Coordinates of C-alpha atoms in Angstrom, one line a residue:
M1 CA 124.9 71.9 78.9
K2 CA 122.2 70.7 80.8
K3 CA 122.0 74.0 83.0
V4 CA 122.3 76.3 79.6
F5 CA 119.6 74.4 77.7
L6 CA 117.0 74.7 80.9
F7 CA 118.0 78.3 81.1
S8 CA 117.2 78.7 77.0
L9 CA 113.8 76.8 77.5
I10 CA 112.8 78.9 80.2
L11 CA 113.9 82.1 78.0
L12 CA 112.4 80.5 74.8
L13 CA 109.0 79.7 76.9
L14 CA 108.5 83.3 78.3
S15 CA 109.1 84.9 74.6
I16 CA 106.4 82.8 73.2
T17 CA 103.8 83.5 76.0
G18 CA 104.6 87.1 76.3
S19 CA 103.6 87.5 79.9
F20 CA 105.0 88.8 83.0
S21 CA 105.7 86.8 85.9
Q22 CA 105.0 88.2 89.7
R23 CA 107.8 85.9 90.5
Q24 CA 110.3 88.4 88.8
A25 CA 110.0 90.6 91.8
F26 CA 110.5 87.7 94.4
N27 CA 113.9 89.4 95.3
I28 CA 114.4 92.5 96.7
F29 CA 118.0 93.7 97.3
W30 CA 120.1 96.7 98.6
E31 CA 123.4 97.2 99.9
R32 CA 124.8 93.7 101.0
N33 CA 121.2 92.7 102.2
G34 CA 118.0 91.6 100.8
I35 CA 114.5 90.2 101.4
T36 CA 113.1 87.0 99.0
F37 CA 109.8 85.9 98.9
N38 CA 111.0 82.8 97.1
S39 CA 109.8 80.2 99.3
F40 CA 106.9 78.1 98.1
C41 CA 106.4 76.0 101.4
K42 CA 106.2 79.2 104.1
E43 CA 104.3 82.4 103.8
G44 CA 106.1 85.8 104.5
I45 CA 109.9 86.8 103.8
N46 CA 113.1 85.7 104.6
F47 CA 116.1 87.7 104.9
L48 CA 119.2 87.6 102.9
K49 CA 122.8 88.6 103.2
L50 CA 124.5 89.5 100.0
N51 CA 128.0 88.2 99.3
L52 CA 129.2 91.6 98.3
P53 CA 132.1 93.8 99.3
P54 CA 131.1 97.0 100.7
L55 CA 130.7 100.1 98.1
I56 CA 132.3 102.9 100.2
G57 CA 134.0 104.5 97.6
F58 CA 135.3 103.7 93.9
T59 CA 137.5 105.1 91.1
Y60 CA 135.3 105.8 88.2
D61 CA 136.7 106.3 84.5
T62 CA 135.7 109.1 82.2
F63 CA 137.5 111.6 79.9
T64 CA 137.1 115.1 78.0
I65 CA 137.1 115.4 74.4
S66 CA 139.4 118.0 73.0
G67 CA 139.4 117.7 68.9
N68 CA 139.9 114.4 68.0
N69 CA 141.7 113.2 71.2
K70 CA 140.4 111.8 74.3
N71 CA 141.8 113.0 77.6
F72 CA 141.3 110.2 80.4
Y73 CA 140.8 111.0 83.9
K74 CA 139.9 109.1 87.3
L75 CA 137.5 110.3 89.5
Y76 CA 136.8 109.1 93.2
L77 CA 133.0 108.8 93.6
M78 CA 131.3 108.0 97.2
P79 CA 127.8 106.5 96.8
L80 CA 124.8 108.7 98.6
F81 CA 121.3 108.2 98.3
N82 CA 121.8 105.4 96.2
G83 CA 118.5 103.2 95.0
Y84 CA 118.7 99.4 93.9
S85 CA 116.9 97.3 91.6
T86 CA 116.4 93.6 91.2
V87 CA 114.7 91.3 88.5
S88 CA 114.7 87.4 88.6
D89 CA 113.5 85.0 86.4
V90 CA 109.7 83.4 85.9
Y91 CA 110.6 80.9 89.0
G92 CA 111.4 83.4 91.3
N93 CA 115.6 82.7 90.9
L94 CA 117.9 85.9 90.8
L95 CA 118.8 86.9 87.2
F96 CA 120.8 90.1 88.3
H97 CA 120.6 93.4 90.6
T98 CA 122.0 96.7 90.4
D99 CA 123.1 99.7 92.6
G100 CA 123.0 102.0 89.9
I101 CA 126.7 102.1 89.6
R102 CA 127.1 98.4 88.9
V103 CA 125.4 95.4 87.6
Y104 CA 125.6 92.3 89.8
N105 CA 124.8 88.7 88.0
R106 CA 123.2 86.0 90.0
E107 CA 126.8 84.9 91.4
F108 CA 126.9 88.4 92.9
K109 CA 129.8 89.2 90.7
I110 CA 130.1 92.3 88.4
M111 CA 128.1 91.4 85.2
D112 CA 130.4 91.4 82.0
N113 CA 130.6 95.2 81.2
G114 CA 128.7 95.9 83.8
D115 CA 130.7 98.9 85.8
S116 CA 130.6 102.2 84.6
L117 CA 127.1 102.7 83.8
F118 CA 126.8 106.3 83.2
W119 CA 129.3 108.6 81.4
L120 CA 130.6 112.1 82.8
S121 CA 132.0 114.4 80.7
F122 CA 135.0 115.8 83.0
N123 CA 135.1 119.2 81.3
Q124 CA 131.9 120.2 83.1
V125 CA 133.5 120.5 86.3
Q126 CA 136.5 122.5 84.7
T127 CA 134.4 126.0 85.4
K128 CA 135.0 128.7 87.7
L129 CA 132.1 127.4 89.5
I130 CA 134.3 124.9 91.1
P131 CA 138.1 126.0 90.4
N132 CA 139.5 123.7 92.9
F133 CA 138.1 120.2 92.1
N134 CA 140.2 117.7 93.7
N135 CA 138.6 114.8 91.5
S136 CA 136.2 113.4 94.2
A137 CA 132.6 113.5 94.9
F138 CA 129.3 112.0 96.2
I139 CA 127.1 109.8 93.5
C140 CA 123.5 109.6 93.5
S141 CA 121.6 107.0 91.9
K142 CA 117.9 105.7 90.9
P143 CA 117.9 102.7 88.6
I144 CA 114.8 100.4 87.4
I145 CA 115.2 97.2 85.4
L146 CA 112.6 97.0 82.6
P147 CA 111.7 94.2 80.5
F148 CA 112.5 94.6 76.6
P149 CA 109.1 94.6 74.5
G150 CA 109.3 91.4 72.4
D151 CA 112.3 89.7 73.8
S152 CA 112.4 88.4 77.3
T153 CA 116.2 87.8 76.8
K154 CA 116.9 91.4 77.2
Y155 CA 116.2 94.2 79.9
Y156 CA 116.7 98.0 79.6
L157 CA 118.2 99.7 82.8
F158 CA 117.4 103.2 83.2
L159 CA 119.2 105.6 85.3
T160 CA 118.9 108.9 87.0
T161 CA 122.2 109.9 88.2
A162 CA 123.6 113.1 90.1
L163 CA 127.2 114.3 91.8
P164 CA 126.4 116.5 94.7
R165 CA 129.0 118.2 96.9
N166 CA 128.9 120.4 100.0
D167 CA 131.1 122.9 100.0
S168 CA 131.6 126.3 99.5
Y169 CA 131.6 125.9 95.7
G170 CA 128.2 125.0 95.1
G171 CA 125.6 122.1 95.4
F172 CA 126.3 120.0 92.1
I173 CA 129.2 118.9 90.0
F174 CA 126.7 117.3 87.8
P175 CA 123.0 117.8 87.8
F176 CA 120.5 115.1 87.4
F177 CA 120.2 113.1 84.2
V178 CA 118.9 110.1 82.7
S179 CA 120.5 107.4 81.1
Y180 CA 119.8 103.9 80.1
S181 CA 122.0 100.3 79.5
I182 CA 120.7 97.1 77.6
I183 CA 121.4 93.7 79.1
D184 CA 121.4 90.3 77.1
M185 CA 120.9 87.5 79.3
T186 CA 121.7 85.2 76.5
Q187 CA 125.4 86.0 76.9
N188 CA 128.0 84.1 79.5
N189 CA 125.6 80.9 79.9
G190 CA 122.7 82.7 81.1
L191 CA 125.0 85.1 83.4
G192 CA 124.3 88.0 81.1
K193 CA 126.2 90.9 79.5
V194 CA 125.6 94.9 79.8
V195 CA 125.5 94.8 75.5
E196 CA 125.2 98.8 75.3
K197 CA 125.7 101.6 78.1
K198 CA 125.8 105.3 78.7
K199 CA 122.9 105.8 76.2
F200 CA 120.6 109.0 76.6
L201 CA 117.3 109.9 75.3
S202 CA 118.6 113.3 74.1
N203 CA 121.6 114.5 72.8
D204 CA 121.7 117.1 75.6
V205 CA 123.2 114.4 78.4
F206 CA 121.6 116.7 80.8
Y207 CA 118.2 117.4 79.5
Y208 CA 116.3 114.7 81.3
V209 CA 116.2 114.5 85.0
D210 CA 113.9 111.8 86.2
Y211 CA 111.9 109.1 84.6
I212 CA 108.9 106.9 84.9
P213 CA 108.1 103.8 83.5
I214 CA 104.2 102.9 83.2
L215 CA 103.3 99.5 80.8
H216 CA 100.9 100.4 77.9
K217 CA 97.3 99.1 78.0
N218 CA 98.2 97.1 75.2
E219 CA 100.5 95.0 78.0
K220 CA 103.0 94.8 75.5
D221 CA 104.8 98.3 75.0
I222 CA 105.9 100.5 77.7
W223 CA 105.5 104.2 78.5
L224 CA 108.4 106.1 79.3
L225 CA 107.4 109.3 81.3
A226 CA 110.9 111.4 81.3
V227 CA 110.9 114.9 83.0
D228 CA 113.2 117.3 81.6
R229 CA 115.0 120.4 83.3
N230 CA 112.0 122.3 83.1
G231 CA 109.6 120.0 84.7
K232 CA 107.7 119.1 81.4
I233 CA 106.9 115.7 80.9
H234 CA 108.1 113.6 77.8
N235 CA 106.2 110.8 76.7
F236 CA 108.7 108.2 75.2
L237 CA 107.1 104.8 74.3
I238 CA 109.2 101.8 74.4
T239 CA 108.2 99.0 72.0
K240 CA 109.9 96.0 70.3
N241 CA 111.4 98.6 67.8
G242 CA 113.2 100.5 70.2
I243 CA 112.7 103.8 72.3
E244 CA 110.0 106.4 70.4
G245 CA 108.2 109.6 70.7
G246 CA 109.5 111.9 73.4
E247 CA 106.8 114.6 72.7
I248 CA 105.3 116.6 75.3
I249 CA 101.5 115.6 75.2
N250 CA 100.6 117.0 79.0
D251 CA 100.2 120.4 80.3
F252 CA 100.9 119.1 83.5
G253 CA 104.4 119.3 84.9
L254 CA 106.7 118.7 87.7
N255 CA 108.7 121.9 88.5
K256 CA 110.4 120.2 91.4
K257 CA 112.8 122.9 92.9
I258 CA 115.5 120.4 93.1
Y259 CA 115.7 120.5 89.2
S260 CA 117.4 124.2 89.2
S261 CA 118.8 124.3 92.7
F262 CA 122.5 124.1 93.8
N263 CA 121.3 123.2 97.2
Y264 CA 122.5 120.3 99.1
I265 CA 118.9 119.2 99.5
I266 CA 118.7 116.2 97.8
E267 CA 115.9 113.9 99.9
Y268 CA 113.4 115.2 97.6
W269 CA 114.6 114.4 94.1
D270 CA 113.8 110.6 93.7
Y271 CA 110.2 110.4 93.8
I272 CA 107.6 109.5 90.9
L273 CA 105.7 106.3 91.8
T274 CA 102.9 104.6 90.1
S275 CA 100.3 102.6 91.3
P276 CA 100.3 98.6 91.0
N277 CA 97.5 98.9 88.0
G278 CA 99.5 101.8 86.5
E279 CA 96.4 104.2 86.4
K280 CA 97.6 106.5 89.3
I281 CA 101.1 108.5 89.9
A282 CA 102.5 110.0 92.9
F283 CA 105.2 112.7 93.1
R284 CA 106.6 114.8 95.8
L285 CA 107.0 118.7 95.0
Q286 CA 108.4 121.6 96.9
D287 CA 106.5 125.0 96.6
D288 CA 108.3 128.4 96.6
L289 CA 108.4 128.3 100.6
D290 CA 110.3 125.2 100.7
G291 CA 107.5 123.1 101.9
V292 CA 107.2 119.7 100.9
F293 CA 103.9 117.9 99.5
W294 CA 102.7 115.0 97.5
E295 CA 100.5 115.3 94.6
I296 CA 98.8 112.1 92.9
A297 CA 97.3 112.3 89.6
K298 CA 95.2 109.8 87.2
F299 CA 97.3 108.4 84.1
D300 CA 95.5 106.8 81.1
R301 CA 97.4 104.2 79.8
E302 CA 96.4 104.4 76.5
T303 CA 97.0 107.7 75.5
G304 CA 99.8 108.6 77.9
K305 CA 97.7 111.6 79.4
I306 CA 98.0 112.6 82.7
S307 CA 94.7 114.4 84.5
Q308 CA 93.1 115.5 87.7
P309 CA 95.9 116.2 89.8
I310 CA 95.3 116.3 93.7
K311 CA 97.1 117.6 96.6
I312 CA 97.5 115.4 99.4
F313 CA 97.3 116.9 103.1
D314 CA 98.3 115.2 106.3
D315 CA 96.8 115.8 109.7
T316 CA 99.8 117.3 112.0
T317 CA 100.7 120.8 113.0
N318 CA 104.1 119.6 114.3
L319 CA 107.4 119.8 112.6
K320 CA 107.7 116.9 110.1
L321 CA 109.6 115.1 107.2
I322 CA 107.3 113.7 104.9
E323 CA 109.2 110.4 103.9
D324 CA 107.5 108.0 101.5
I325 CA 104.2 107.3 99.8
Y326 CA 102.9 103.8 98.7
F327 CA 99.6 102.3 97.1
S328 CA 97.6 99.5 98.1
P329 CA 97.6 96.3 96.0
N330 CA 94.1 97.2 94.7
S331 CA 95.4 100.9 93.9
Q332 CA 92.4 102.4 95.8
K333 CA 94.5 103.0 98.9
L334 CA 97.0 105.4 99.2
Y335 CA 99.7 105.3 102.3
L336 CA 101.6 108.4 103.3
S337 CA 104.8 107.8 105.9
L338 CA 105.9 110.8 108.3
I339 CA 108.3 111.5 110.7
E340 CA 106.9 113.9 113.4
W341 CA 108.1 116.0 116.4
Q342 CA 107.4 118.9 118.4
P343 CA 110.0 121.7 119.4
Q344 CA 110.7 121.1 122.5
P345 CA 112.8 117.8 123.4
G346 CA 110.5 114.9 123.2
P347 CA 109.8 111.8 121.7
T348 CA 109.9 110.9 117.6
F349 CA 106.7 109.9 116.0
I350 CA 106.7 107.6 113.1
K351 CA 103.3 107.9 111.6
V352 CA 101.7 106.1 108.7
L353 CA 98.4 107.4 107.0
Q354 CA 95.8 106.2 104.8
Y355 CA 93.7 107.8 102.2
E356 CA 90.7 106.3 100.0
L357 CA 90.9 106.9 96.5
N358 CA 87.6 105.6 95.4
N359 CA 85.9 109.5 95.0
W360 CA 88.3 111.3 92.9
D361 CA 88.3 114.7 94.4
S362 CA 90.3 116.6 97.0
I363 CA 87.7 116.8 99.5
S364 CA 86.9 113.3 99.5
I365 CA 90.5 112.1 99.4
N366 CA 91.9 114.2 102.4
S367 CA 88.9 113.9 104.6
S368 CA 89.3 110.1 104.2
R369 CA 92.6 110.3 105.9
Q370 CA 93.0 107.6 108.6
I371 CA 96.1 106.6 111.0
A372 CA 97.1 103.3 109.9
Y373 CA 100.5 103.0 112.1
L374 CA 101.5 105.1 114.9
D375 CA 104.9 104.6 117.1
T376 CA 107.1 106.8 119.1
L377 CA 110.8 106.0 118.8
P378 CA 113.7 107.2 121.0
Y379 CA 115.8 108.6 118.0
L380 CA 116.2 111.9 116.7
P381 CA 114.2 112.5 113.8
G382 CA 116.8 113.0 111.2
N383 CA 118.3 109.5 112.3
I384 CA 115.2 107.5 111.1
Y385 CA 114.4 106.9 107.5
P386 CA 111.3 104.9 106.7
T387 CA 110.9 103.7 103.3
F388 CA 108.2 101.5 101.8
L389 CA 109.8 98.1 100.1
P390 CA 107.9 96.4 97.2
G391 CA 105.4 93.8 98.3
V392 CA 104.4 91.1 95.7
D393 CA 102.6 89.2 98.6
G394 CA 99.6 91.8 98.7
K395 CA 101.2 93.1 102.0
V396 CA 102.7 96.8 102.5
Y397 CA 106.0 96.8 104.2
L398 CA 107.7 99.7 105.8
Y399 CA 111.2 99.8 106.1
L400 CA 112.6 101.5 109.0
S401 CA 116.4 102.4 108.5
I402 CA 118.0 103.6 112.3
Y403 CA 121.2 105.4 111.6
D404 CA 122.9 105.4 115.0
R405 CA 124.2 101.9 114.7
E406 CA 120.7 100.4 115.9
P407 CA 118.9 97.4 114.5
D408 CA 116.6 98.5 111.6
K409 CA 113.0 97.3 112.0
L410 CA 110.2 96.4 109.5
V411 CA 106.5 97.3 110.1
I412 CA 103.9 94.9 108.0
L413 CA 100.5 96.3 107.1
E414 CA 98.2 93.1 106.7
N415 CA 95.2 93.3 104.4
P416 CA 96.4 96.7 103.2
N417 CA 93.1 97.0 100.9
E418 CA 90.8 97.4 104.0
A419 CA 90.5 100.4 106.3
P420 CA 92.5 100.8 109.7
S421 CA 89.0 100.4 111.4
S422 CA 88.5 97.0 109.8
S423 CA 89.4 93.8 111.8
S424 CA 90.9 92.3 109.2
F425 CA 93.5 95.1 109.0
L426 CA 96.5 94.3 111.3
V427 CA 99.8 95.4 111.9
T428 CA 102.9 93.3 112.8
K429 CA 106.4 94.6 113.6
I430 CA 109.7 93.4 113.5
D431 CA 112.0 95.0 116.0
T432 CA 115.2 93.4 115.1
L433 CA 116.4 92.4 111.4
P434 CA 118.8 89.9 110.9
I435 CA 120.8 91.9 108.4
Y436 CA 124.3 92.9 107.6
Q437 CA 125.3 96.2 109.5
E438 CA 129.0 96.1 110.2
G439 CA 130.3 99.3 110.9
N440 CA 126.6 100.8 110.3
I441 CA 127.3 100.6 106.5
L442 CA 123.5 99.7 105.7
S443 CA 122.5 102.9 107.3
E444 CA 125.3 105.4 106.4
D445 CA 123.6 106.4 103.4
G446 CA 120.2 106.9 105.4
Q447 CA 118.1 105.7 102.7
V448 CA 117.0 102.4 101.2
R449 CA 115.3 102.4 98.1
S450 CA 114.5 99.2 96.0
Y451 CA 112.7 100.0 92.6
V452 CA 110.6 97.5 90.7
F453 CA 109.0 97.9 87.6
H454 CA 105.0 97.9 88.6
S455 CA 103.6 95.5 86.2
Y456 CA 106.2 92.9 88.3
L457 CA 104.0 93.0 91.0
Y458 CA 100.4 93.2 89.5
R459 CA 98.9 90.1 89.2
L460 CA 95.2 89.6 89.4
I461 CA 95.3 85.5 89.7
D462 CA 97.4 82.9 91.5
Y463 CA 97.1 79.2 92.8
R464 CA 97.4 77.7 95.9
K465 CA 100.4 76.0 96.9
P466 CA 101.5 73.4 96.6
A467 CA 100.4 71.9 93.3
C468 CA 101.9 68.5 93.1
E469 CA 101.3 65.6 90.7
G470 CA 98.5 63.6 92.1
G471 CA 97.0 66.7 93.7
E472 CA 94.8 69.4 92.9
L473 CA 94.9 73.0 91.3
R474 CA 92.8 75.7 93.0
F475 CA 93.2 79.3 91.8
F476 CA 92.3 82.7 93.6
F477 CA 92.3 86.2 93.1
T478 CA 95.2 88.2 94.7
P479 CA 95.0 91.3 97.0
F480 CA 95.9 93.0 93.5
F481 CA 92.4 91.9 91.9
P482 CA 89.7 94.8 91.8
Q483 CA 87.2 93.1 93.7
E484 CA 84.3 95.5 92.5
I485 CA 84.4 93.6 89.0
L486 CA 82.6 90.7 90.9
N487 CA 79.7 93.0 91.6
Q488 CA 78.7 94.0 88.2
S489 CA 76.3 91.9 86.2
R490 CA 77.2 90.3 82.7
V491 CA 81.0 89.6 83.9
E492 CA 82.5 86.8 81.9
F493 CA 85.4 84.9 82.7
E494 CA 87.5 82.7 80.0
W495 CA 90.3 80.3 81.0
S496 CA 92.5 78.6 78.9
G497 CA 95.4 76.4 79.7
P498 CA 97.9 73.3 78.9
A499 CA 96.4 70.1 77.4
G500 CA 93.5 72.2 75.8
F501 CA 92.0 73.1 79.2
Y502 CA 89.2 75.7 78.9
S503 CA 86.7 76.8 81.4
K504 CA 84.3 79.8 81.8
D505 CA 84.0 79.3 85.6
T506 CA 85.2 82.1 87.7
L507 CA 87.8 80.2 89.8
P508 CA 88.2 76.8 87.7
Y509 CA 89.4 73.8 90.0
I510 CA 91.3 70.9 88.4
P511 CA 91.5 67.4 90.7
N512 CA 94.1 64.7 90.5
L513 CA 97.1 66.7 88.6
G514 CA 99.6 65.1 86.1
K515 CA 102.3 66.4 84.3
E516 CA 100.3 67.5 81.4
N517 CA 98.7 70.3 83.5
F518 CA 101.5 72.3 84.4
G519 CA 102.3 75.5 82.2
W520 CA 101.0 78.7 81.6
Y521 CA 97.0 79.2 82.4
R522 CA 95.6 82.5 81.4
V523 CA 92.1 84.4 82.0
K524 CA 90.2 86.9 80.1
I525 CA 87.6 88.8 82.3
K526 CA 85.1 90.7 80.2
T527 CA 83.0 93.3 81.8
P528 CA 80.4 95.7 80.0
T529 CA 82.7 98.6 79.8
E530 CA 86.2 96.9 80.1
E531 CA 88.5 93.6 79.6
F532 CA 91.3 92.7 81.9
T533 CA 93.8 89.6 81.1
D534 CA 96.4 87.9 83.3
S535 CA 98.4 84.7 83.0
V536 CA 100.0 82.6 85.9
Y537 CA 102.6 79.8 85.4
V538 CA 101.8 76.6 87.4
F539 CA 104.9 75.0 87.5
R540 CA 106.5 71.6 88.9
E541 CA 109.6 69.9 88.8
A542 CA 109.3 66.3 87.3
G543 CA 108.9 64.8 90.5
L544 CA 111.9 64.8 93.2
K545 CA 113.2 61.4 92.7
I546 CA 114.8 59.9 96.2
K547 CA 117.1 57.1 96.6
I548 CA 118.2 55.2 99.5
D549 CA 121.2 52.9 99.5
K550 CA 119.7 49.7 99.7
S551 CA 123.3 47.8 100.1
D552 CA 122.2 44.2 102.0
D553 CA 125.7 44.3 103.5
L554 CA 124.6 47.3 105.9
V555 CA 125.7 46.6 109.6
E556 CA 125.1 48.5 112.6
G557 CA 127.4 51.8 112.7
D558 CA 127.0 51.8 108.7
S559 CA 125.4 55.2 107.3
V560 CA 122.2 54.8 105.2
R561 CA 122.7 57.5 102.5
L562 CA 120.1 59.4 100.6
Y563 CA 120.6 60.4 97.1
L564 CA 118.6 63.2 95.5
D565 CA 118.6 64.2 92.1
K566 CA 117.2 67.8 92.5
R567 CA 116.9 70.5 95.0
Y568 CA 114.8 70.0 98.2
S569 CA 113.6 72.1 101.5
E570 CA 113.3 69.4 103.9
I571 CA 114.3 65.9 105.1
E572 CA 112.5 64.1 107.5
W573 CA 114.2 60.6 108.6
F574 CA 112.3 58.3 110.8
D575 CA 114.2 59.2 113.7
G576 CA 113.6 62.9 113.4
T577 CA 117.0 63.5 112.0
S578 CA 117.4 65.8 108.9
D579 CA 120.8 64.8 107.4
T580 CA 121.0 63.4 103.9
S581 CA 122.4 60.1 105.8
V582 CA 121.4 58.4 109.2
V583 CA 123.6 55.6 111.0
V584 CA 122.3 52.1 111.2
R585 CA 121.5 51.4 114.9
R586 CA 119.0 48.5 114.4
T587 CA 117.2 46.1 112.2
G588 CA 113.6 47.0 110.6
K589 CA 112.5 49.6 108.4
Y590 CA 114.1 52.8 107.9
W591 CA 111.6 55.4 106.0
V592 CA 112.8 59.2 104.8
C593 CA 110.3 61.8 103.4
V594 CA 111.4 64.6 101.2
V595 CA 110.0 68.3 100.8
D596 CA 111.2 69.9 97.6
T597 CA 111.5 73.6 96.8
F598 CA 107.9 73.5 95.4
C599 CA 106.3 71.9 98.5
C600 CA 105.6 68.5 97.0
R601 CA 106.3 65.7 99.3
S602 CA 108.3 62.2 98.3
C603 CA 108.9 59.1 100.6
D604 CA 111.2 56.1 100.1
T605 CA 111.8 52.8 102.5
I606 CA 114.3 50.4 103.0

């Protein structure tokens, strides 16, 4: 009951505050691998291997409707170009994740009612186009987990799904279509349950083919921009009352060739991206000559209007694949990854370009182009798949998935708000990742796509770790903070927090922390033209209590045991050992210090 009560308390806390936490994006999973930022004592990321069976192929139950009768069938589906989405709680602890096919709870088991997330009407394939269909196909998916406005115990899971084929009968059994599910985390003692699934935005199942969610200016509701088969954008608004609207308010359209094509070219379907602040979007298109290019546009979070689209040009005349795009934390830079090669045999280049977005016109943006990273790789162009991973720490992570059973690689752009010519702009590279690749399962699909709702990434303020009882609390601006605000005149800061805390300092400081100082801190930043708000939860377990076995009859050879009432990250005995017990070898003082998961240190002596 203690764990259930604690989970309920966290949910109640979030419901009262209505705040997002950046730690909700602390875990990023794909296939049977992942990275986590959930380390309060060390900077950087940790690599994870998930305890999941390989999802190489699976059966899917579906049916046709004939009058009042349902005829059930089993399809055999094989994942191809699948995306992933993960969400964590306010502390950064995993809640659940999905591969777009199933939902897995925090114990890495399929969530209650968490399979068969999308509906397929089998009569769609009983056509002359595919007369010899053998009940098997590939599947592609793009999932994004969204918060439920007004109820932090529930989540939306939106999916774009498609079933492509590569045979003489055509490219698609089912074209791209959008569906969604609703997940209730109060069910099953906090493990969650999919309470509704196979829901659609239209009575015509295959009417909407892609989507992008963007947080409304009111910081509560969510715009859902749904793209129809003709490339027109419909503005839905997700509120506490449900999903409303669906009108076309933008003349702007995404006429992506893939929406009406029956070719097996599916690399270009899964791209609409928003900047961390939600005020810019990027999308990959195809022209009539099958050329692939990117465009960016501005988005008004209050009205839902898209405006001022600009085409992005790269700097190469060689053969190329335009693979991925990403915004800097402050939303003022754009990064574009390319794979580049020459017609004659030679090396393959991986290149990352940076564009400056401060001046919003085509000439300024494209002329600002700089090379942020350039490397050669001894692999064929089609065997390298560069993908940007979401980074909550203000860095940009480029994941290089290598197909030929080679170790995958990670390129890290430090201080990506700066220009490559800046001395603070650094690039580091990890050539061999400690990830699960048995049988090359990770790279067989060639793509590692992990989607995170942008509001989980976008945080303006944070605090220095650790924040321990008796210590101090110092706030700082994150890399997502628009630093140009500080250069304006008449900028006002207004802070509030626990125990009646109130301050108008830019970055307040609290010495000698007590239990009463932990909780939500909010800041309101007013400029002559706009207003920003943000909040951060400063938390600390109520002191990790340690206890040494103080029996008087301990003799040489006995073990002095350590008892801990909470999780810990580090143990240090007087002799340098790190176990939960130490053997008595002499008389004298025995001391031990323990660092808990929040970096706070406690000691005891016998």
